[in-house]
Coordinates of N, CA, C and O in Angstrom, one line a residue:
X28 N 0.8 -1.2 0.1 CA 0.0 0.1 0.0 C 0.9 1.2 0.0 O 1.9 1.2 0.8
X29 N 0.6 2.2 -0.8 CA 1.5 3.3 -0.9 C 1.0 4.3 0.3 O -0.1 4.4 0.5
X30 N 1.9 4.9 0.8 CA 1.8 6.0 1.7 C 1.9 7.2 1.1 O 2.7 7.3 0.2
X31 N 0.8 8.2 1.5 CA 0.8 9.6 0.9 C 1.8 10.3 1.7 O 1.8 10.0 3.0
X32 N 2.6 11.3 1.0 CA 3.5 12.2 1.9 C 3.0 13.6 2.0 O 2.5 14.2 0.9
X33 N 3.1 14.2 3.1 CA 2.8 15.7 3.2 C 4.1 16.2 3.7 O 4.5 15.8 5.0
X34 N 4.9 16.7 3.1 CA 6.2 17.3 3.4 C 7.3 16.1 3.5 O 7.3 15.3 2.7
X35 N 7.8 15.8 4.9 CA 8.8 14.6 4.8 C 8.3 13.5 5.9 O 8.6 12.5 5.9
X36 N 6.8 13.9 6.2 CA 6.1 13.0 7.2 C 4.8 12.2 6.3 O 4.1 12.7 5.8
X37 N 5.2 10.8 6.4 CA 4.0 10.0 5.6 C 2.8 9.8 6.5 O 2.9 9.9 7.6
X38 N 1.7 9.9 5.9 CA 0.5 9.7 6.6 C 0.1 8.3 6.4 O 0.4 7.6 5.7
X39 N -0.3 8.0 7.8 CA -0.9 6.4 7.9 C -2.2 5.9 7.6 O -3.0 6.8 7.9
X40 N -2.5 5.3 6.9 CA -3.8 4.9 6.6 C -4.4 4.5 7.9 O -4.0 4.0 8.8
X41 N -5.8 4.8 7.9 CA -6.5 4.8 9.3 C -6.3 3.1 9.6 O -6.3 2.9 11.0
X42 N -6.6 2.3 8.9 CA -6.4 0.8 9.2 C -5.1 0.3 10.0 O -5.0 -0.4 10.9
X43 N -4.1 1.0 9.8 CA -2.8 0.8 10.3 C -2.7 1.3 11.7 O -2.1 0.8 12.6
X44 N -3.6 2.4 11.9 CA -3.6 2.9 13.4 C -4.3 1.7 14.4 O -3.8 1.5 15.4
X45 N -5.2 1.2 13.7 CA -5.9 0.1 14.5 C -5.0 -1.2 14.7 O -4.9 -1.7 15.8
X46 N -4.0 -1.4 13.7 CA -3.3 -2.6 13.8 C -2.1 -2.1 14.9 O -1.9 -3.0 16.1
X47 N -1.7 -0.8 15.0 CA -0.7 -0.5 15.9 C -1.4 -0.4 17.2 O -0.9 -0.8 18.3
X48 N -2.6 0.0 17.6 CA -3.4 -0.1 18.7 C -3.5 -1.3 19.3 O -3.2 -1.6 20.6
X49 N -3.7 -2.5 18.5 CA -4.0 -3.8 18.9 C -2.4 -4.4 19.4 O -2.5 -5.1 20.3
X50 N -1.6 -4.1 18.5 CA -0.2 -4.4 18.9 C 0.3 -3.7 20.3 O 0.9 -4.3 21.1
X51 N -0.2 -2.4 20.5 CA 0.2 -1.9 21.8 C -0.5 -2.4 22.9 O 0.0 -2.7 23.9
X52 N -1.7 -2.8 22.8 CA -2.5 -3.8 23.8 C -1.9 -4.9 24.3 O -1.7 -5.2 25.3
X53 N -1.3 -5.4 23.1 CA -0.8 -6.8 23.1 C 0.6 -6.9 24.0 O 1.0 -7.5 24.7
X54 N 1.4 -5.7 23.7 CA 2.6 -5.4 24.5 C 2.5 -5.4 25.9 O 3.5 -5.7 26.8
X55 N 1.4 -4.7 26.4 CA 1.3 -4.6 27.7 C 0.7 -5.7 28.4 O 0.5 -5.8 29.8
X56 N 0.5 -7.0 27.8 CA 0.0 -8.1 28.6 C 1.1 -9.2 28.5 O 1.9 -9.2 27.8
X57 N 0.6 -10.2 29.3 CA 1.4 -11.5 29.3 C 1.0 -12.0 27.9 O 0.3 -11.9 27.2
X58 N 2.0 -13.4 27.9 CA 1.9 -14.0 26.4 C 0.4 -14.4 26.1 O 0.0 -14.3 25.1
X59 N -0.2 -15.0 27.2 CA -1.5 -15.5 27.0 C -2.8 -14.5 27.0 O -3.6 -14.4 25.8
X60 N -2.5 -13.2 27.6 CA -3.4 -12.2 27.5 C -3.3 -11.4 26.2 O -4.0 -10.7 25.3
X61 N -2.0 -11.6 25.5 CA -1.8 -10.9 24.3 C -2.2 -11.5 23.2 O -2.7 -10.8 21.9
X62 N -2.6 -12.8 23.2 CA -2.9 -13.7 22.0 C -4.3 -12.8 21.5 O -4.3 -12.9 20.1
X63 N -5.5 -12.5 22.0 CA -6.4 -11.9 21.2 C -6.1 -10.6 20.4 O -6.7 -10.5 19.6
X64 N -5.4 -9.9 21.3 CA -4.7 -8.6 20.6 C -4.1 -8.9 19.4 O -4.0 -8.1 18.3
X65 N -3.3 -9.9 19.4 CA -2.3 -10.3 18.3 C -3.0 -10.7 17.2 O -2.9 -10.6 16.0
X66 N -4.2 -11.8 17.5 CA -5.1 -12.2 16.5 C -6.0 -10.8 15.8 O -6.1 -11.0 14.5
X67 N -6.2 -10.0 16.5 CA -6.8 -9.0 15.9 C -5.8 -7.8 15.0 O -6.5 -7.7 13.9
X68 N -4.7 -7.8 15.3 CA -3.8 -7.2 14.7 C -3.6 -8.0 13.3 O -3.4 -7.3 12.3
X69 N -3.4 -9.3 13.3 CA -3.2 -10.1 12.2 C -4.4 -9.9 11.4 O -4.3 -9.7 10.2
X70 N -5.8 -10.1 12.0 CA -6.7 -9.9 11.1 C -6.9 -8.8 10.2 O -7.1 -8.6 9.2
X71 N -6.8 -7.4 11.1 CA -6.8 -6.2 10.4 C -5.6 -6.1 9.4 O -6.0 -5.5 8.5
X72 N -4.4 -6.4 9.6 CA -3.2 -6.4 8.7 C -3.8 -7.5 7.3 O -3.6 -6.8 6.1
X73 N -4.4 -8.5 7.7 CA -4.6 -9.2 6.3 C -5.9 -8.5 5.6 O -5.7 -8.4 4.2
X74 N -6.7 -7.8 6.2 CA -7.8 -7.0 5.6 C -6.9 -5.8 4.9 O -7.5 -5.5 3.7
X75 N -6.0 -5.2 5.3 CA -5.4 -4.2 4.7 C -4.5 -4.6 3.6 O -4.5 -3.9 2.4
X76 N -4.0 -5.7 3.8 CA -3.2 -6.2 2.3 C -4.1 -6.8 1.3 O -3.8 -6.3 0.1
X77 N -5.3 -7.4 1.7 CA -6.4 -7.7 0.8 C -6.8 -6.5 0.0 O -6.9 -6.5 -1.2
X78 N -7.2 -5.7 0.7 CA -7.9 -4.0 0.1 C -6.7 -3.6 -0.8 O -7.1 -2.8 -1.9
X79 N -5.6 -3.5 -0.4 CA -4.3 -3.0 -1.3 C -4.2 -3.8 -2.4 O -3.9 -3.1 -3.4
X80 N -4.4 -5.1 -2.4 CA -4.1 -5.6 -3.7 C -5.4 -5.4 -4.8 O -5.3 -5.4 -5.7
X81 N -6.7 -5.4 -4.1 CA -7.7 -5.0 -4.7 C -7.6 -3.7 -5.4 O -7.8 -3.5 -6.5
X82 N -7.1 -2.6 -4.5 CA -6.9 -1.4 -5.3 C -5.8 -1.4 -6.3 O -5.9 -0.8 -7.4
X83 N -5.0 -2.2 -6.2 CA -3.7 -2.4 -7.3 C -4.4 -3.1 -8.5 O -4.0 -2.6 -9.6
X84 N -5.1 -4.0 -8.3 CA -5.5 -4.5 -9.7 C -6.6 -3.8 -10.4 O -6.8 -3.6 -11.5
X85 N -7.5 -3.0 -9.5 CA -8.7 -2.0 -10.0 C -7.9 -1.0 -10.7 O -8.5 -0.4 -11.8
X86 N -6.9 -0.4 -10.3 CA -6.1 0.9 -10.8 C -5.1 0.3 -12.0 O -4.7 1.5 -12.7
X87 N -5.0 -0.9 -12.0 CA -4.1 -1.3 -13.1 C -2.7 -0.9 -12.8 O -1.6 -1.3 -13.6
X88 N -2.4 -0.9 -11.6 CA -0.8 -0.9 -11.1 C -0.2 -2.3 -10.9 O 0.8 -2.3 -11.1
X89 N -1.2 -3.5 -10.7 CA -0.5 -4.7 -11.0 C -1.6 -5.6 -11.6 O -2.9 -5.4 -11.4
X90 N -1.1 -6.7 -12.0 CA -1.8 -7.8 -12.4 C -2.4 -8.7 -11.1 O -1.8 -8.4 -10.0
X91 N -3.1 -9.6 -11.2 CA -3.4 -10.5 -10.2 C -2.1 -11.2 -9.6 O -2.0 -11.1 -8.6
X92 N -1.6 -11.6 -10.7 CA -0.2 -12.2 -10.2 C 0.7 -11.3 -9.6 O 1.4 -11.9 -8.5
X93 N 1.0 -10.1 -10.1 CA 2.0 -9.1 -9.8 C 1.4 -8.6 -8.2 O 2.3 -8.6 -7.3
X94 N 0.3 -8.6 -8.0 CA -0.1 -8.1 -6.7 C 0.0 -9.2 -5.8 O 0.5 -9.0 -4.7
X95 N -0.4 -10.4 -6.0 CA 0.3 -11.5 -5.2 C 1.6 -11.9 -4.8 O 1.9 -11.8 -3.6
X96 N 2.2 -11.6 -5.8 CA 3.8 -11.6 -5.6 C 4.3 -10.6 -4.8 O 5.2 -10.9 -3.9
X97 N 3.5 -9.3 -4.9 CA 4.3 -8.3 -4.0 C 3.8 -8.5 -2.8 O 4.5 -8.2 -2.1
X98 N 2.8 -9.2 -2.3 CA 2.2 -9.7 -1.3 C 2.7 -10.7 -0.5 O 2.5 -11.2 0.5
X99 N 3.7 -11.5 -1.3 CA 4.3 -12.7 -0.8 C 3.0 -13.9 -0.9 O 3.4 -14.8 -0.3
X100 N 2.1 -14.1 -1.9 CA 1.2 -14.8 -2.1 C 1.4 -15.6 -3.4 O 1.8 -14.9 -4.3
X101 N 1.0 -16.8 -3.6 CA 0.7 -17.3 -4.9 C -0.5 -16.8 -5.7 O -1.1 -16.3 -4.9
X102 N -0.4 -17.0 -6.8 CA -1.5 -16.5 -7.8 C -2.8 -17.0 -7.5 O -3.9 -16.4 -7.2
X103 N -2.7 -18.4 -6.9 CA -3.9 -19.2 -6.7 C -4.5 -18.5 -5.2 O -5.8 -18.9 -5.0
X104 N -3.7 -18.1 -4.3 CA -4.3 -17.5 -3.2 C -4.9 -16.0 -3.2 O -5.6 -15.5 -2.5
X105 N -4.6 -15.3 -4.5 CA -5.1 -14.0 -4.7 C -6.7 -13.9 -4.7 O -7.5 -13.1 -4.3
X106 N -7.2 -14.7 -5.8 CA -8.7 -14.8 -5.9 C -9.6 -14.6 -4.9 O -10.4 -13.9 -4.7
X107 N -9.4 -15.7 -4.0 CA -10.2 -15.9 -2.9 C -10.2 -14.6 -1.8 O -11.0 -14.3 -1.2
X108 N -8.7 -14.0 -1.7 CA -8.6 -13.0 -0.7 C -9.3 -11.8 -1.2 O -9.8 -10.9 -0.7
X109 N -9.2 -11.6 -2.6 CA -9.8 -10.4 -3.2 C -11.4 -10.5 -3.3 O -12.2 -9.5 -3.0
X110 N -12.1 -11.8 -3.2 CA -13.3 -11.8 -3.2 C -13.9 -11.5 -1.6 O -15.0 -11.1 -1.4
X111 N -13.0 -11.4 -0.7 CA -13.4 -10.8 0.7 C -13.3 -9.3 0.9 O -13.6 -8.7 1.9
X112 N -12.8 -8.4 -0.3 CA -12.8 -7.1 -0.3 C -13.9 -6.4 -0.5 O -14.7 -7.0 -1.1
X113 N -14.1 -5.1 -0.3 CA -15.4 -4.4 -0.3 C -15.7 -4.0 -1.8 O -16.5 -4.0 -2.5
X114 N -14.3 -3.7 -2.5 CA -14.2 -3.2 -3.8 C -14.3 -4.4 -4.7 O -15.2 -4.2 -5.9
X115 N -14.0 -5.6 -4.6 CA -14.2 -6.6 -5.5 C -15.1 -7.8 -5.0 O -15.2 -8.8 -5.9
X116 N -15.5 -7.8 -3.9 CA -16.4 -8.8 -3.4 C -17.6 -9.3 -4.3 O -17.8 -10.4 -4.2
X117 N -18.1 -8.2 -4.7 CA -19.3 -8.5 -5.4 C -19.1 -9.0 -7.0 O -20.1 -9.5 -7.5
X118 N -17.7 -9.0 -7.2 CA -17.3 -9.8 -8.5 C -16.8 -11.0 -8.5 O -16.2 -11.7 -9.4
X119 N -16.8 -11.6 -7.3 CA -16.4 -13.0 -7.0 C -17.3 -14.1 -8.0 O -18.5 -13.9 -8.0
X120 N -16.6 -15.1 -8.3 CA -17.8 -16.0 -9.2 C -18.2 -17.0 -7.9 O -18.2 -17.0 -6.8
X121 N -18.8 -18.0 -8.4 CA -19.6 -19.1 -7.6 C -18.6 -19.9 -6.9 O -19.2 -20.6 -5.9
X122 N -17.4 -19.9 -7.1 CA -16.4 -20.6 -6.4 C -15.8 -19.8 -5.3 O -15.0 -20.1 -4.5
X123 N -16.2 -18.4 -5.1 CA -15.8 -17.6 -4.2 C -14.6 -16.9 -4.5 O -13.6 -16.7 -3.7
X124 N -14.1 -16.8 -5.8 CA -12.7 -16.3 -6.2 C -13.2 -15.1 -7.3 O -14.2 -15.0 -8.1
X125 N -12.4 -14.0 -7.3 CA -12.1 -13.1 -8.0 C -11.3 -13.4 -9.1 O -10.0 -13.5 -9.0
X126 N -11.6 -13.5 -10.6 CA -10.6 -13.7 -11.7 C -10.4 -12.4 -12.5 O -11.1 -11.4 -12.1
X127 N -9.6 -12.7 -13.5 CA -9.1 -11.6 -14.3 C -10.4 -11.0 -14.9 O -10.7 -9.8 -15.0
X128 N -11.4 -11.7 -15.4 CA -12.7 -11.2 -16.0 C -13.4 -10.5 -15.0 O -14.2 -9.4 -15.3
X129 N -13.5 -11.0 -13.7 CA -14.2 -10.1 -12.7 C -13.4 -8.8 -12.3 O -14.2 -7.8 -12.3
X130 N -12.2 -8.7 -12.6 CA -11.4 -7.4 -12.4 C -11.8 -6.4 -13.4 O -12.2 -5.4 -13.3
X131 N -11.8 -7.0 -14.8 CA -12.1 -6.1 -16.0 C -13.6 -5.7 -15.9 O -13.8 -4.7 -16.0
X132 N -14.6 -6.7 -15.3 CA -15.9 -6.2 -15.0 C -15.7 -5.1 -14.1 O -16.6 -4.0 -14.4
X133 N -15.4 -5.1 -13.1 CA -15.3 -4.2 -12.1 C -14.7 -3.0 -12.7 O -15.1 -1.8 -12.1
X134 N -13.5 -2.9 -13.3 CA -13.1 -1.8 -13.8 C -14.0 -1.1 -14.8 O -14.1 0.2 -14.7
X135 N -14.7 -1.9 -15.7 CA -15.6 -1.2 -16.6 C -16.8 -0.5 -15.7 O -17.3 0.5 -16.1
X136 N -17.4 -1.2 -14.7 CA -18.3 -0.8 -13.8 C -18.1 0.7 -13.2 O -18.7 1.3 -12.9
X137 N -16.6 0.5 -12.7 CA -16.1 1.6 -12.1 C -16.1 2.9 -13.0 O -16.4 4.1 -12.5
X138 N -15.8 2.6 -14.1 CA -15.5 3.6 -15.3 C -16.9 4.3 -15.6 O -17.0 5.4 -15.7
X139 N -17.9 3.5 -15.7 CA -19.3 4.0 -16.1 C -19.9 4.3 -14.8 O -20.9 4.9 -14.9
X140 N -19.6 4.2 -13.4 CA -20.0 5.0 -12.4 C -21.4 3.7 -12.0 O -22.2 4.5 -11.2
X141 N -21.2 2.7 -12.4 CA -22.3 1.5 -11.8 C -21.6 0.5 -11.0 O -22.1 -0.5 -11.6
X142 N -20.9 0.5 -10.2 CA -20.2 -0.7 -9.4 C -21.3 -1.5 -8.7 O -22.3 -1.0 -8.3
X143 N -20.9 -2.7 -8.6 CA -21.9 -3.5 -8.2 C -22.0 -3.4 -6.6 O -20.9 -3.2 -6.0
X144 N -23.2 -3.4 -5.8 CA -23.2 -3.5 -4.5 C -22.5 -4.8 -3.8 O -23.0 -5.9 -4.2
X145 N -21.6 -4.8 -3.0 CA -21.1 -5.8 -2.3 C -22.1 -6.5 -1.6 O -23.1 -6.0 -0.8
X146 N -22.1 -7.8 -1.4 CA -22.9 -8.7 -0.5 C -22.5 -8.5 0.6 O -21.3 -8.2 1.0
X147 N -23.3 -8.7 1.8 CA -22.7 -8.7 3.3 C -21.5 -9.6 3.3 O -21.6 -10.9 2.8
X148 N -20.4 -9.2 4.0 CA -19.4 -10.0 4.1 C -19.4 -11.0 4.8 O -20.1 -11.1 5.8
X149 N -18.9 -12.6 4.5 CA -19.0 -13.6 5.6 C -18.2 -13.2 6.9 O -17.3 -12.5 6.7
X150 N -18.7 -13.7 8.0 CA -18.1 -13.8 9.3 C -16.8 -14.5 8.9 O -16.7 -15.5 8.4
X151 N -15.7 -13.9 9.7 CA -14.5 -14.6 9.6 C -14.5 -16.1 10.3 O -15.4 -16.1 11.5
X152 N -13.9 -17.1 9.7 CA -13.9 -18.5 10.6 C -13.3 -18.4 11.8 O -12.0 -17.5 11.7
X153 N -13.8 -18.7 12.7 CA -12.8 -18.9 14.1 C -13.0 -20.4 14.5 O -13.8 -21.0 14.5
X154 N -12.2 -20.5 15.6 CA -12.0 -22.0 16.1 C -13.3 -22.0 17.2 O -13.3 -21.1 18.1
X155 N -13.9 -22.9 17.0 CA -15.0 -23.3 18.3 C -14.7 -24.5 18.8 O -14.6 -25.5 18.4
X156 N -14.3 -24.4 20.2 CA -14.0 -25.8 20.8 C -15.4 -26.6 20.8 O -16.5 -26.2 20.9
X157 N -15.3 -28.2 20.9 CA -16.4 -28.9 20.7 C -16.9 -29.3 22.1 O -18.1 -29.1 22.2
X158 N -16.2 -29.1 23.0 CA -16.6 -29.0 24.3 C -15.9 -27.8 25.2 O -15.0 -27.3 25.1
X159 N -16.9 -27.4 26.4 CA -16.4 -26.3 26.9 C -15.0 -26.8 27.7 O -15.1 -27.9 28.3
X160 N -14.3 -26.0 28.0 CA -13.0 -26.3 28.7 C -13.0 -25.8 30.1 O -13.6 -24.9 30.4

């Protein structure tokens, strides 16, 4: 994700502030108490990476493969992650992946001012113990 600059100081996107806050909370806890905050930071950072990839492919700055490579992902991992984004989620196919065709359609819709409305995002998967402990 590119940072905008004002003078010599970079401005930090709002999402990074939430990641930093979760990390600050984790730092003040013991290892067990830090875990929920570290998980929150990891989840928020994953969302930021996914949104940055979506922006990169929508603006033509990168291909699906190129965006994935910059994020350290394989090409096969990019489509499902883009399907979770606000900007490209509505363009996912029935397998839950955004393909090059979906990106092209999203670009066209964006240019014409008629982007598809995203469906409600699915809740993230969480571990649920079988029995109370």
